[in-house]
Short mmCIF file of C-alpha atoms in Angstrom, two decimals:
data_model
loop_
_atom_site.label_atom_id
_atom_site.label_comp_id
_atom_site.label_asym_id
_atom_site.label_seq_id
_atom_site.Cartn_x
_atom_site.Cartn_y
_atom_site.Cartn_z
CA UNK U 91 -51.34 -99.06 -2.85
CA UNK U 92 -52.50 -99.96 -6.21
CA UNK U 93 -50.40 -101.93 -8.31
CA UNK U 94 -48.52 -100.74 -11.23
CA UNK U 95 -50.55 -103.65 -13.16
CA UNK U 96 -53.91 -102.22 -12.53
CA UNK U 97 -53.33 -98.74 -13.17
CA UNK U 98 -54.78 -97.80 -16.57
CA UNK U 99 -52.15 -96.44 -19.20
CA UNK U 100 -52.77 -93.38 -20.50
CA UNK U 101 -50.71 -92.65 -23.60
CA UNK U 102 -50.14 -88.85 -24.84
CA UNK U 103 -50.11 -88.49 -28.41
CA UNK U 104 -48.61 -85.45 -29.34
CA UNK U 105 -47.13 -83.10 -32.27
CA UNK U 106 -47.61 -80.13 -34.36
CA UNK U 107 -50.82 -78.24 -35.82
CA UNK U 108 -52.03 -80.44 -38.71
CA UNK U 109 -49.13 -82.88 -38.45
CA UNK U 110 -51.42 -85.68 -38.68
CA UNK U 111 -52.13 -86.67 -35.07
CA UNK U 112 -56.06 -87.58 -35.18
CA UNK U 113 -55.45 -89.65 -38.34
CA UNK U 114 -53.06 -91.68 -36.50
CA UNK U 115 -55.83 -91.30 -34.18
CA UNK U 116 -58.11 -92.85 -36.27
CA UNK U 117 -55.81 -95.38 -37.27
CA UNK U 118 -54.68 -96.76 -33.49
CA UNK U 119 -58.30 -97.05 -32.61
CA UNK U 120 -58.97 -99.57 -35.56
CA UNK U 121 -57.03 -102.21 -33.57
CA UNK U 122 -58.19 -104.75 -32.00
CA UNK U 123 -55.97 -103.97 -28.99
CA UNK U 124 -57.67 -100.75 -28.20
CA UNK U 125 -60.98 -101.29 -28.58
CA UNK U 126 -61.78 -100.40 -24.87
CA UNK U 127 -59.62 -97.11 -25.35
CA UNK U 128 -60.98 -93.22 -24.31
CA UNK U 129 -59.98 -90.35 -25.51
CA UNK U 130 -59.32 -86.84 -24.35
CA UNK U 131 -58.68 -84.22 -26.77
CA UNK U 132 -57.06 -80.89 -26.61
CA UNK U 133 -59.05 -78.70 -28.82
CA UNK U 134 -57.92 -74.85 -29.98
CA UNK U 135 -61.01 -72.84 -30.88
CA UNK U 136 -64.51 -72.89 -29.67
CA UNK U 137 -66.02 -75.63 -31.48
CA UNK U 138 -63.92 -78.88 -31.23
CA UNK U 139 -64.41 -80.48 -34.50
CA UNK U 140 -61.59 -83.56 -34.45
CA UNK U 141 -63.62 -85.21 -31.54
CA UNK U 142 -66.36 -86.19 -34.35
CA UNK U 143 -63.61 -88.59 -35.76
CA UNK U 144 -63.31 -90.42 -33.26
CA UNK U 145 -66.66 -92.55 -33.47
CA UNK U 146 -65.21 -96.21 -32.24
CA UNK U 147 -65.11 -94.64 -29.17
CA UNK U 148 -67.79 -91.71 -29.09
CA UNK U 149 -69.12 -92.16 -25.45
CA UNK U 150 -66.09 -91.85 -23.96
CA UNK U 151 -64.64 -89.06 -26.02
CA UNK U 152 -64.37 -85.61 -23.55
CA UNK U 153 -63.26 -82.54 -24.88
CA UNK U 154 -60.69 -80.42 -22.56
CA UNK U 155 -61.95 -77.21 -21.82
CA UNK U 156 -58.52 -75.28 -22.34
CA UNK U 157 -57.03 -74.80 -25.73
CA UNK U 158 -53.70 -74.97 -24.45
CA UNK U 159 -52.27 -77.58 -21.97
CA UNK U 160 -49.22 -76.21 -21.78
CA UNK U 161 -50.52 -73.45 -19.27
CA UNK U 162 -54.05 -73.75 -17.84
CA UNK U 163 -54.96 -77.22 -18.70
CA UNK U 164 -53.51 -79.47 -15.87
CA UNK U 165 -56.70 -78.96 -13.42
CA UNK U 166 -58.90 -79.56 -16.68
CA UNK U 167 -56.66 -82.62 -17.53
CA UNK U 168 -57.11 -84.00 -13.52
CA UNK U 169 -60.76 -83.30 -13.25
CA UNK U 170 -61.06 -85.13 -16.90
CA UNK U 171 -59.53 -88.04 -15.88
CA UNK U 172 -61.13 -88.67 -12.60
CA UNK U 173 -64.34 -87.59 -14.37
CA UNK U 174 -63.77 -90.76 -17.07
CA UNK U 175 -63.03 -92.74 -14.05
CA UNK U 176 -65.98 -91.92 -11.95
CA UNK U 177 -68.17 -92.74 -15.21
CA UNK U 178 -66.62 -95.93 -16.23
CA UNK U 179 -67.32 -96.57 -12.41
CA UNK U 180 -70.69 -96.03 -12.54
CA UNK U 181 -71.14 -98.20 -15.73
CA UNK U 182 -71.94 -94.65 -17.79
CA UNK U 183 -69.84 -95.57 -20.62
CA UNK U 184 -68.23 -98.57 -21.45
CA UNK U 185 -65.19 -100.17 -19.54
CA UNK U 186 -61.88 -98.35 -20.93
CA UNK U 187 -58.67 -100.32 -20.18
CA UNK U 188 -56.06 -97.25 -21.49
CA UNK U 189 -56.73 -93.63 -22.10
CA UNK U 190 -55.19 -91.87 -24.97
CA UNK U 191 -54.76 -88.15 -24.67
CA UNK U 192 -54.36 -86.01 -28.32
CA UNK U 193 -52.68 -83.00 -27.16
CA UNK U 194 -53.11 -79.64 -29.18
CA UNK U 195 -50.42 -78.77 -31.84
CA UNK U 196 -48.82 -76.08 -29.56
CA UNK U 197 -48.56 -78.08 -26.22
CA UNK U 198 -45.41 -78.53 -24.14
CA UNK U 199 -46.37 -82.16 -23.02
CA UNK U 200 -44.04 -81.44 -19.64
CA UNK U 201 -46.89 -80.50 -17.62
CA UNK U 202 -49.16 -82.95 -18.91
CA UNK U 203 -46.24 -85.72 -18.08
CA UNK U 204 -46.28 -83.62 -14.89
CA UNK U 205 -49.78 -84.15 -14.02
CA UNK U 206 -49.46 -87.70 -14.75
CA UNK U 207 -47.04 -88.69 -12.61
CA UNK U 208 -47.40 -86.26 -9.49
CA UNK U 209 -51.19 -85.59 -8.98
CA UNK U 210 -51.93 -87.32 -5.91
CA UNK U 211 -55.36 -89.02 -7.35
CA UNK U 212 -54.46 -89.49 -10.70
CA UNK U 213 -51.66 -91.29 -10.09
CA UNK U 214 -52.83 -93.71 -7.96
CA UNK U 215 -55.09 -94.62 -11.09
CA UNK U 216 -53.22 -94.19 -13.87
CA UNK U 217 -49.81 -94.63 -14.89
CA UNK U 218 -48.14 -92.85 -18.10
CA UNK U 219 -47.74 -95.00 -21.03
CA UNK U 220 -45.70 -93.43 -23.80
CA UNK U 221 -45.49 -90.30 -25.60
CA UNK U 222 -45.94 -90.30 -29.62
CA UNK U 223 -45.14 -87.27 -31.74
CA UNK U 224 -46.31 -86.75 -35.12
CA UNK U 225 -43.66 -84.64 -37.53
CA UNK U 226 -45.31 -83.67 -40.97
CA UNK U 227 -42.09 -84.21 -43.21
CA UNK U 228 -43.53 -81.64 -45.26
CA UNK U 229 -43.29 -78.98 -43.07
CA UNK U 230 -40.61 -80.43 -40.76
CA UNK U 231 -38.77 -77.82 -41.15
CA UNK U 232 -40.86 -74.75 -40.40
CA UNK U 233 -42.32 -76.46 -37.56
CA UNK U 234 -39.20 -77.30 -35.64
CA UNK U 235 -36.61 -74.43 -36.58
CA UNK U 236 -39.38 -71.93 -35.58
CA UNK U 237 -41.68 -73.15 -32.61
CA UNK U 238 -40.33 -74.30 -29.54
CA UNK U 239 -43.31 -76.90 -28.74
CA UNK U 240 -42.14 -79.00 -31.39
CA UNK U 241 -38.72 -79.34 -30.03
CA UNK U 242 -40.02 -80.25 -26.85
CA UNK U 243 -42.50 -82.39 -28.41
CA UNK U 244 -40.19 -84.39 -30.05
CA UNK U 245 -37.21 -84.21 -27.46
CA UNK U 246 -40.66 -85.89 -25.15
CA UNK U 247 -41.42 -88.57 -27.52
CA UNK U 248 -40.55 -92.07 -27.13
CA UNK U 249 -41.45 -92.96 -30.80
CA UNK U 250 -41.86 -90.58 -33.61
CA UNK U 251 -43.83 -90.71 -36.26
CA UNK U 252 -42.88 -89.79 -39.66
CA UNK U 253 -46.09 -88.53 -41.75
CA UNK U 254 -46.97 -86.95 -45.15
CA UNK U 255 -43.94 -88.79 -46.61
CA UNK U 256 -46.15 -89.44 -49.25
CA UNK U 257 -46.38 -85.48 -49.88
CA UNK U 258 -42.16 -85.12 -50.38
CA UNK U 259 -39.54 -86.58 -51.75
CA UNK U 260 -37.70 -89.51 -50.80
CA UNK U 261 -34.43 -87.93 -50.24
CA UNK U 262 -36.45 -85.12 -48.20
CA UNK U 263 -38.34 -87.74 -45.90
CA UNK U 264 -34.86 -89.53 -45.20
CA UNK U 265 -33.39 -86.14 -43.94
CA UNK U 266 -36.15 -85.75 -41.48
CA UNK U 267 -35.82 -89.23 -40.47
CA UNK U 268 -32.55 -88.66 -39.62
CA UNK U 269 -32.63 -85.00 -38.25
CA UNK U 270 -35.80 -86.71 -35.65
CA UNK U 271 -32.70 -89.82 -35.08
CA UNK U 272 -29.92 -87.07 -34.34
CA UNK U 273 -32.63 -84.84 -32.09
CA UNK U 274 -33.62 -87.70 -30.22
CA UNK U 275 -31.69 -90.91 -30.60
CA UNK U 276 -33.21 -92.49 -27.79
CA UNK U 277 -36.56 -92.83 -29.69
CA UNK U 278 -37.85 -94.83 -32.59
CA UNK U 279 -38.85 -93.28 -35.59
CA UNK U 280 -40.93 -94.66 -37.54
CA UNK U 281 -43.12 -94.05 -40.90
CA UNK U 282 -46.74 -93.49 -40.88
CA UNK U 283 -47.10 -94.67 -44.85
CA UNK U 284 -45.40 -98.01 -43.49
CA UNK U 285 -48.49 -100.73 -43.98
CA UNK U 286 -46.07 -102.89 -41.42
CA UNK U 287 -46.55 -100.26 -38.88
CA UNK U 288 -47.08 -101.94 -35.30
CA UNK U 289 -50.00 -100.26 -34.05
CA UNK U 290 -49.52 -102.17 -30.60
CA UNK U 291 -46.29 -101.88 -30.41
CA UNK U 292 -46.40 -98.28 -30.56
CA UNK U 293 -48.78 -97.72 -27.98
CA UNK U 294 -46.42 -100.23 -25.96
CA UNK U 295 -49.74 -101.50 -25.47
CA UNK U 296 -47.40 -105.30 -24.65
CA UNK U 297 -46.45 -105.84 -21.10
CA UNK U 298 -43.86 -103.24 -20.02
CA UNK U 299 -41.12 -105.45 -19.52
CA UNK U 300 -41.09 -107.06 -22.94
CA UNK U 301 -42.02 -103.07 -24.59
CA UNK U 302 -39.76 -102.01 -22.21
CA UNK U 303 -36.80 -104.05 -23.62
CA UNK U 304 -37.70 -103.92 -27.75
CA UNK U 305 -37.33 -100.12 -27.34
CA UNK U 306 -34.47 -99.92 -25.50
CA UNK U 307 -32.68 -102.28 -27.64
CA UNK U 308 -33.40 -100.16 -30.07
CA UNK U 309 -31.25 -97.22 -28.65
CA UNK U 310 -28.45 -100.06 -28.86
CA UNK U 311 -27.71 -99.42 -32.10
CA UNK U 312 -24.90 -97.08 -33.13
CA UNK U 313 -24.97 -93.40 -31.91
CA UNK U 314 -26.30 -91.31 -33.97
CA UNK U 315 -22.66 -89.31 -34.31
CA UNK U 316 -22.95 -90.74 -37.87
CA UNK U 317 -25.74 -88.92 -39.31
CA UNK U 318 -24.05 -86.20 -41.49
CA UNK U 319 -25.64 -82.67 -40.61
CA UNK U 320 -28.78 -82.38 -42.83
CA UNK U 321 -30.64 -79.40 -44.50
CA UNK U 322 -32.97 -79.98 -41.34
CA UNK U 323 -30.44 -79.66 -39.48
CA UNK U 324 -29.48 -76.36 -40.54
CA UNK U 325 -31.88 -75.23 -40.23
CA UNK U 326 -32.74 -75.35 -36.91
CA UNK U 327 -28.73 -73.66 -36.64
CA UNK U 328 -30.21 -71.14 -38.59
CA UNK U 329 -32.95 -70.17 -36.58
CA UNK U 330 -31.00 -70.14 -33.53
CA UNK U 331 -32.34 -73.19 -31.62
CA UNK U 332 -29.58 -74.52 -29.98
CA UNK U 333 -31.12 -78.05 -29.18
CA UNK U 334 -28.53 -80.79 -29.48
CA UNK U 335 -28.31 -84.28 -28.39
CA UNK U 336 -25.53 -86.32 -26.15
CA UNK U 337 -25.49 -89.99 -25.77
CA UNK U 338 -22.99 -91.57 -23.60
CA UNK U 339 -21.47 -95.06 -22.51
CA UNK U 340 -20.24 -95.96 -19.44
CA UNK U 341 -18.09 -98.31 -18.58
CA UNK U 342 -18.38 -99.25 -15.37
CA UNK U 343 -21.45 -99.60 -13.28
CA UNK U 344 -22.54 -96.07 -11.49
CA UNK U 345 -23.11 -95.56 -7.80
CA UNK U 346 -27.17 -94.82 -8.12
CA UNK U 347 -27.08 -92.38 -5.31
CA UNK U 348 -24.21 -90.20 -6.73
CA UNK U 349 -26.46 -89.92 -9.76
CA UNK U 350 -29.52 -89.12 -8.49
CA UNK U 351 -28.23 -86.17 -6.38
CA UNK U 352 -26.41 -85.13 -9.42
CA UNK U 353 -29.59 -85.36 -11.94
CA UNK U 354 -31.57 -83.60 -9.19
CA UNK U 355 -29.02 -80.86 -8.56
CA UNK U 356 -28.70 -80.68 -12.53
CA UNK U 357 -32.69 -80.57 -13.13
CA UNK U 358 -33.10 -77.81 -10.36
CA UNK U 359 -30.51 -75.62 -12.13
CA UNK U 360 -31.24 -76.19 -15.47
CA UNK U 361 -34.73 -78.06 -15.94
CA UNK U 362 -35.73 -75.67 -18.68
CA UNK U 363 -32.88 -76.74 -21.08
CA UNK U 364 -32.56 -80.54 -20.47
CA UNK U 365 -35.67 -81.27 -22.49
CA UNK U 366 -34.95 -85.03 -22.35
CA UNK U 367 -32.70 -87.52 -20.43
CA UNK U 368 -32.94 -90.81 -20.79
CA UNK U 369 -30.79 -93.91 -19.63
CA UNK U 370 -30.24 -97.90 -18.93
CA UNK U 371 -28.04 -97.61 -16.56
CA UNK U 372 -25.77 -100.61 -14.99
CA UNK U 373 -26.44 -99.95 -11.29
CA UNK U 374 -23.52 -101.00 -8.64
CA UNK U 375 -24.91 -103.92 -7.13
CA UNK U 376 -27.52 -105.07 -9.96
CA UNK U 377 -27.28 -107.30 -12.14
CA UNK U 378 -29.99 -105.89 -14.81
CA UNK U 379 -30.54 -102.54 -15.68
CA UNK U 380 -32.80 -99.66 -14.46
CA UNK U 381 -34.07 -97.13 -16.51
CA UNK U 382 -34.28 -93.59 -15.89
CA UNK U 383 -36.52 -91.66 -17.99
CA UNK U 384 -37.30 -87.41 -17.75
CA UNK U 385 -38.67 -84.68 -19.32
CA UNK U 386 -37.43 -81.50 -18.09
CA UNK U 387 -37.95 -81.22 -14.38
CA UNK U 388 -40.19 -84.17 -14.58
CA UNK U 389 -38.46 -87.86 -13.73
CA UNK U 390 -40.60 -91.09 -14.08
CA UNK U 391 -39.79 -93.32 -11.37
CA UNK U 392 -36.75 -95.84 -11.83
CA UNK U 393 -37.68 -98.72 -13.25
CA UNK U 394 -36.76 -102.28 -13.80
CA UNK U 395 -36.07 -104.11 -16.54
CA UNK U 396 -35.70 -107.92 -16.05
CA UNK U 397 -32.53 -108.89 -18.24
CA UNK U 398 -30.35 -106.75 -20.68
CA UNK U 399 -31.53 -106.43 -23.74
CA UNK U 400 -28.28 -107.04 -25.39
CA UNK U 401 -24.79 -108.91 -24.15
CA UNK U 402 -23.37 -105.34 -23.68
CA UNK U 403 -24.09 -104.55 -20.13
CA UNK U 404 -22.93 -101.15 -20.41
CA UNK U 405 -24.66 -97.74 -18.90
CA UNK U 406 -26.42 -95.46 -21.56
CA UNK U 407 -27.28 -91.98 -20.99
CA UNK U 408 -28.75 -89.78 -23.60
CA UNK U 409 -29.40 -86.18 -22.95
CA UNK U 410 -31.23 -83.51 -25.13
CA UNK U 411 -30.33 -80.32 -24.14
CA UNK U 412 -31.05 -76.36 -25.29
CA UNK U 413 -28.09 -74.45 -25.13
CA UNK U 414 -25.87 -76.29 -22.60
CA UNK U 415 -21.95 -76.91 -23.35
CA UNK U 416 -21.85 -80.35 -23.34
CA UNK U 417 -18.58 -81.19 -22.82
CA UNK U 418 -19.25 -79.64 -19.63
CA UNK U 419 -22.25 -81.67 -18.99
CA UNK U 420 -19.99 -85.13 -19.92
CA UNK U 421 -16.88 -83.11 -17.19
CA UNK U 422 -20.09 -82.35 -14.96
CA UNK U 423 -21.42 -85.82 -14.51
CA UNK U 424 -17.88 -87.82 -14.70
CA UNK U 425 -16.48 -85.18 -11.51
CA UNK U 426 -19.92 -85.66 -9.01
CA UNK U 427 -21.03 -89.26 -10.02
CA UNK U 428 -17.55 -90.67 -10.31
CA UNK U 429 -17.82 -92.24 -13.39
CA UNK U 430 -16.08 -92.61 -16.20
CA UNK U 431 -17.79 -92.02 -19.76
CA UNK U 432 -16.16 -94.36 -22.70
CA UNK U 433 -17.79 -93.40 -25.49
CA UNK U 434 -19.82 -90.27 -26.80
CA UNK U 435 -21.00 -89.22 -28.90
CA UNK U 436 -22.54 -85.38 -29.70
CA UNK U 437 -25.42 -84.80 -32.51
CA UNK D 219 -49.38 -87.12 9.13
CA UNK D 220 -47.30 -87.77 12.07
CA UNK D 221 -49.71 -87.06 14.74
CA UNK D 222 -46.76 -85.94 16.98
CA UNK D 223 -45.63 -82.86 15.05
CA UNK D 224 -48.16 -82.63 12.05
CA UNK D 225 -45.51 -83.35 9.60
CA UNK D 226 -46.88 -84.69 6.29
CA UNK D 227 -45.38 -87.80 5.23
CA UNK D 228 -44.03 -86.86 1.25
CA UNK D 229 -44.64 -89.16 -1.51
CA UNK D 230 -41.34 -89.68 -2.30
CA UNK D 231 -39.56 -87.93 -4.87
CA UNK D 232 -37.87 -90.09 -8.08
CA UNK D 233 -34.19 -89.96 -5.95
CA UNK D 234 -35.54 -91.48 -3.05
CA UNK D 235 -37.67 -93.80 -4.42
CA UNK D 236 -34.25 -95.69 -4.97
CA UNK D 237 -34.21 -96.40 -1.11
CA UNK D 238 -36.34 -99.17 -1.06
CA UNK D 239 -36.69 -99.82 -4.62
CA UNK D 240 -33.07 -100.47 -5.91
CA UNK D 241 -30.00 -102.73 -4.54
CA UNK D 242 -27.63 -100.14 -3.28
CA UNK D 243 -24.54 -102.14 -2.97
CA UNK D 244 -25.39 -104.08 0.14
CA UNK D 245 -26.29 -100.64 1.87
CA UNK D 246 -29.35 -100.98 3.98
CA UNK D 247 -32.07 -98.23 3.90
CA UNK D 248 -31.03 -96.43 6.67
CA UNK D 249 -27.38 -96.53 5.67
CA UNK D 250 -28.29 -95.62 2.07
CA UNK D 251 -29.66 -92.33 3.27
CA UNK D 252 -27.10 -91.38 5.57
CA UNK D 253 -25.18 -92.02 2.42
CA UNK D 254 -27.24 -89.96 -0.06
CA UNK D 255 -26.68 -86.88 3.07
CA UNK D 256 -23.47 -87.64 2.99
CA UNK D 257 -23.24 -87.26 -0.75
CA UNK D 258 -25.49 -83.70 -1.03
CA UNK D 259 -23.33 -82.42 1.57
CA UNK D 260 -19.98 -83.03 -0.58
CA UNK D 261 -21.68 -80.25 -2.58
CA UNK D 262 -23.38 -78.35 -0.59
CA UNK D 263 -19.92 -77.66 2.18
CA UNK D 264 -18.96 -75.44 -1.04
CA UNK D 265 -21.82 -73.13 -0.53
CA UNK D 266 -21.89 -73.39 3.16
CA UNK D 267 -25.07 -74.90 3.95
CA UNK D 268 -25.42 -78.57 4.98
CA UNK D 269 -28.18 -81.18 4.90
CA UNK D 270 -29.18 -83.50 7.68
CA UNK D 271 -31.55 -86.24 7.55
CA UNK D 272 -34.85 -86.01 9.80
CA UNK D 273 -35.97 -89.12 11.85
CA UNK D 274 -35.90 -91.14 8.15
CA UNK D 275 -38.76 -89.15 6.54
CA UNK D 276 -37.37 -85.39 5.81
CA UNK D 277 -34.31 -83.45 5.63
CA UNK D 278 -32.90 -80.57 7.34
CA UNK D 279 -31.79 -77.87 5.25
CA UNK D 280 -29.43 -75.64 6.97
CA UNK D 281 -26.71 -72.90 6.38
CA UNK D 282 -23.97 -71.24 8.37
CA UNK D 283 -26.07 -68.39 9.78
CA UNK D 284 -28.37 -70.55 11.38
CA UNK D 285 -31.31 -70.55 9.06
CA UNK D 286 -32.84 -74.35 8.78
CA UNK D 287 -35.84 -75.68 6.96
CA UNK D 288 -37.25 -79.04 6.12
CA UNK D 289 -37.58 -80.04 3.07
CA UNK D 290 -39.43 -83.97 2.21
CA UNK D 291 -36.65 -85.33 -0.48
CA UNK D 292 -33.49 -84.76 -1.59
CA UNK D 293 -34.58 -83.41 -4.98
CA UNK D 294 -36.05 -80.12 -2.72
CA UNK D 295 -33.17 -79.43 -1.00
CA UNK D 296 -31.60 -77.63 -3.85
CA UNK D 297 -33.69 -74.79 -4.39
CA UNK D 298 -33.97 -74.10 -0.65
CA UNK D 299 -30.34 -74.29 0.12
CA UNK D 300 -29.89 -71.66 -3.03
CA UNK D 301 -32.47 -69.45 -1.59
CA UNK D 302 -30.24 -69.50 1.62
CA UNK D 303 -26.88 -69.02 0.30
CA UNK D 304 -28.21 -66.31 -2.22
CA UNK D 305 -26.45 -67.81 -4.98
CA UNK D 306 -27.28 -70.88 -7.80
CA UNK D 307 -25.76 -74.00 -6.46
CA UNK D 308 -25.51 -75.27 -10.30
CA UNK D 309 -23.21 -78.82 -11.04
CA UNK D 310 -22.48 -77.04 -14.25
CA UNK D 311 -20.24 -74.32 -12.96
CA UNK D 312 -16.45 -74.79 -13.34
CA UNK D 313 -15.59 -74.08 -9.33
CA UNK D 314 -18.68 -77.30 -8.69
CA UNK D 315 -16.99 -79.42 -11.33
CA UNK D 316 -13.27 -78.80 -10.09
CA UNK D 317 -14.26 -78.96 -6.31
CA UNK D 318 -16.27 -82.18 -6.92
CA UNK D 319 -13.28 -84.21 -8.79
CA UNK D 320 -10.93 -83.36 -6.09
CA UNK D 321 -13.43 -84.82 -3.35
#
C-alpha cells in the first residue's frame, strides 16, 4: 500500500458565493511552497471565468463539469483527479506535489471529503489535506443565518478565513470573528487583510505531525463558553438555524473501542445534524494522543500525533451539531463510553 | 476475495481501523474484536438483535427471528440491525442512555 507520505494532499478550499475564495486563490499560489500546485475548480454557469486567474498554474487548471458538488459532482471530482494523475504521469503537464480544489459557493464539502477518503482509487493516491472556508464579514450574516452550505462549510473547516474586513467596521469584523470561534472552536480563524498571514501554514502544507500539533494546540485555549452572544449570533437564532457547538474535557483516558461504537451508532442515527466532531483524545493504553476528525457521516482515519501538544494530557471533544439537545449528547456519550466529562462547555 | 466463499475483503471502516492501528490496552487483535462484539452487543440485546464476528474479517448481523446478514465493519451493522428490528437503534434516546449506564 502506498504510504501516507507519498500520497499527494489535496486541500479543499471552500466558502460562500463571492466570499473571496479565488483571491485567496490567487494569493496561496504566489508562494513559494506551492509552486507545483493544480487546481480544480467548481464552476456555476456555463462559462467558467475564475479558472483564467489562476495563470501560475494554467496547464494544470481543469474545470469540473458540474456546477454543484454537493449532488452530482463526486464521479466528476474522481474522474478529475485520476485524469490530473494520469497526465502528470505521462509528463503532460508539469509535476504537481498537492492539489487544491475551489469548491463552488453553494457546496456541502461532505461528499467531496467523502470522495476523498473512500473512493477506492483516489485514495490510494491522495490523501485530504485541510479544509479552508472563506466568510465575507460583510455579508456574514446573510450568508450563514440563511443558507445551510455555509454552516456546513464552516462547521467543515479547519481554518477560517476572515475576508472583506477591510469593507466593515472593526467592531463588526470582531463579532464575526467570534461568532466563526463560537460555531467552530476547534478551528483557527484567521484574517485575510493580516500581511502576517501564514500562507503555508494554512495549507498545513508542514509535515503533518508538526501542522498537526500547532493546530491542535490551538483548540487548547479556553472554550469558547466566553464569547458573549453576538448580533451574528442572533441572528442565526433568528432565522431558525439551530447549529450550536459543544466542547468537552475528559478526565480520564477513554476506552477507544467504547467510543468508536458509540460515534458510529451516533453518526448512523444522526449524521445529518453532527456537522462536525472533532477530538484529541487520551486513549487507554497510549501515551500520546489520537485524533479523531469527521464531517457528518464522514470520519478521517485515527491518527497519531507524536507528543501532546501541551502538559495537559486531557481528552477534547468538540461537536457541532444542528438541532440536537446537548446535554443529552454529553448524558449520551458519558452512559455508552464510560467516561466521565469534567468540563464543558456549550456555545 | 476469499476464493472459498467469494466474500470481498472490506477496506476497513474508521472503527476498525483501530485494530491494528491503536494500543488497545494490552488487548491483542483478535481479543480487541471480540471486545468491540462484545461492546455493540451491550446495545444491540436492547433491540433484540445481536452481532457476531465472522472468521476476523466480517460480522454477523442477526435478530431474534432468525434473520442474519453480514455486514464488513462495525460502523454497518447499525443500519442493518435497524432495518431488522423495524425501529431506530439511536444512542440519543432516553431508554439507550438509561439502559447503557446501568450496564
Amino acid at each position: 500500500m502506498t504510504g501516507e507520505r507519498n500520497l499527494t494532499p489535496v486541500n479543499v478550499l471552500t466558502g460562500f458565493l463571492g466570499s473571496g475564495k479565488t483571491t485567496l486563490l490567487q494569493r496561496m499560489l504566489r508562494s513559494p511552497a506551492l509552486r507545483r500546485t493544480a487546481v480544480l475548480i467548481n464552476e456555476f454557469g456555463e462559462v467558467g471565468l475564475d479558472h483564467l486567474l489562476v495563470q501560475p498554474v494554467d496547464d494544470a487548471v481543469v474545470l469540473l463539469e458540474s456546477g454543484c458538488i454537493c449532488c452530482t459532482i463526486r464521479g466528476d471530482l474522481t474522474r478529475a483527479l485520476l485524469g490530473l494523475l494520469g497526465r502528470r504521469e505521462r509528463s503532460e503537464i508539469p509535476y504537481f506535489d498537492r492539489v487544491v480544489i475551489e469548491t463552488t459557493g453553494l457546496a456541502d464539502p461532505g461528499p467531496i471529503l467523502y470522495t476523498l477518503l473512500s473512493e477506492p482509487v483516489v485514495r490510494h493516491h491522495f490523501r485530504l489535506g485541510n479544509v479552508i472556508a472563506t466568510v465575507d464579514a460583510a455579508n456574514a450574516d446573510l450568508h450563514l443565518s440563511r443558507n445551510p452550505e455555509g454552516i456546513k462549510q464552516v462547521a467543515a473547516a479547519d481554518r477560517l478565513v476572515v475576508t472583506k474586513t477591510d469593507l466593515v467596521a472593526p467592531e463588526q469584523s470582531a463579532v464575526v470573528h467570534a461568532t466563526l470561534a463560537r460555531l467552530n472552536p476547534s478551528a483557527e480563524v484567521c484574517d485575510a487583510r493580516d500581511e502576517a498571514l501564514d500562507i503555508d501554514e494554512l495549507l498545513e502544507v508542514r509535515p503533518a505531525t508538526h501542522s498537526g500539533e500547532r493546530s491542535q494546540r490551538y483548540w487548547f485555549l479556553p472554550a469558547a463558553s466566553d464569547v458573549e452572544a453576538t448580533g451574528l449570533g442572533d441572528a442565526l437564532r433568528r432565522h431558525g438555524t439551530e447549529v450550536s457547538s459543544l466542547s468537552l474535557i475528559l478526565d480520564e483516558p477513554l476506552d477507544w473501542t467504547a467510543f468508536g461504537i458509540w460515534l458510529s451508532m451516533l453518526l448512523n442515527r444522526h449524521g445529518n445534524d453532527v456537522l462536525r466532531v472533532k477530538g484529541m483524545l487520551a486513549v487507554q493504553g497510549m501515551d500520546t494522543p489520537v485524533l479523531v476528525n469527521g464531517v457528518q457521516h464522514i470520519v478521517h482515519p485515527p491518527q497519531h500525533l507524536e507528543r501532546w501538544p501541551t502538559d495537559d494530557h486531557r481528552s477534547r471533544l468538540v461537536f457541532i451539531t444542528r438541532g440536537i439537545d446537548r446535554e443529552r449528547l454529553l448524558r449520551s456519550l458519558e452512559a455508552c463510553c464510560g467516561a466521565r466529562v469534567a468540563e464543558h462547555a456549550a456555545a | 476475495m476469499c476464493g472459498l466463499c467469494g466474500v470481498f475483503l472490506a477496506e476497513g471502516a474508521w472503527s476498525d481501523t483501530a485494530v491494528t492501528s491503536l494500543a488497545t490496552g494490552g488487548r491483542t487483535a483478535r481479543h480487541e474484536r471480540l471486545y468491540r462484539v462484545a461492546r455493540a452487543n451491550r446495545v444491540l440485546k436492547l433491540f433484540h438483535a445481536s452481532v457476531a464476528d465472522w472468521n476476523g474479517v466480517s460480522y454477523v448481523v442477526s435478530d431474534a427471528t432468525g434473520q442474519t446478514e453480514i455486514v464488513a465493519s462495525i460502523g454497518a451493522v447499525w443500519p442493518v440491525a435497524e432495518r431488522m428490528c423495524k425501529r431506530p437503534i439511536d444512542p440519543l434516546d432516553e431508554r439507550v442512555i438509561a439502559a447503557m449506564a446501568r450496564a
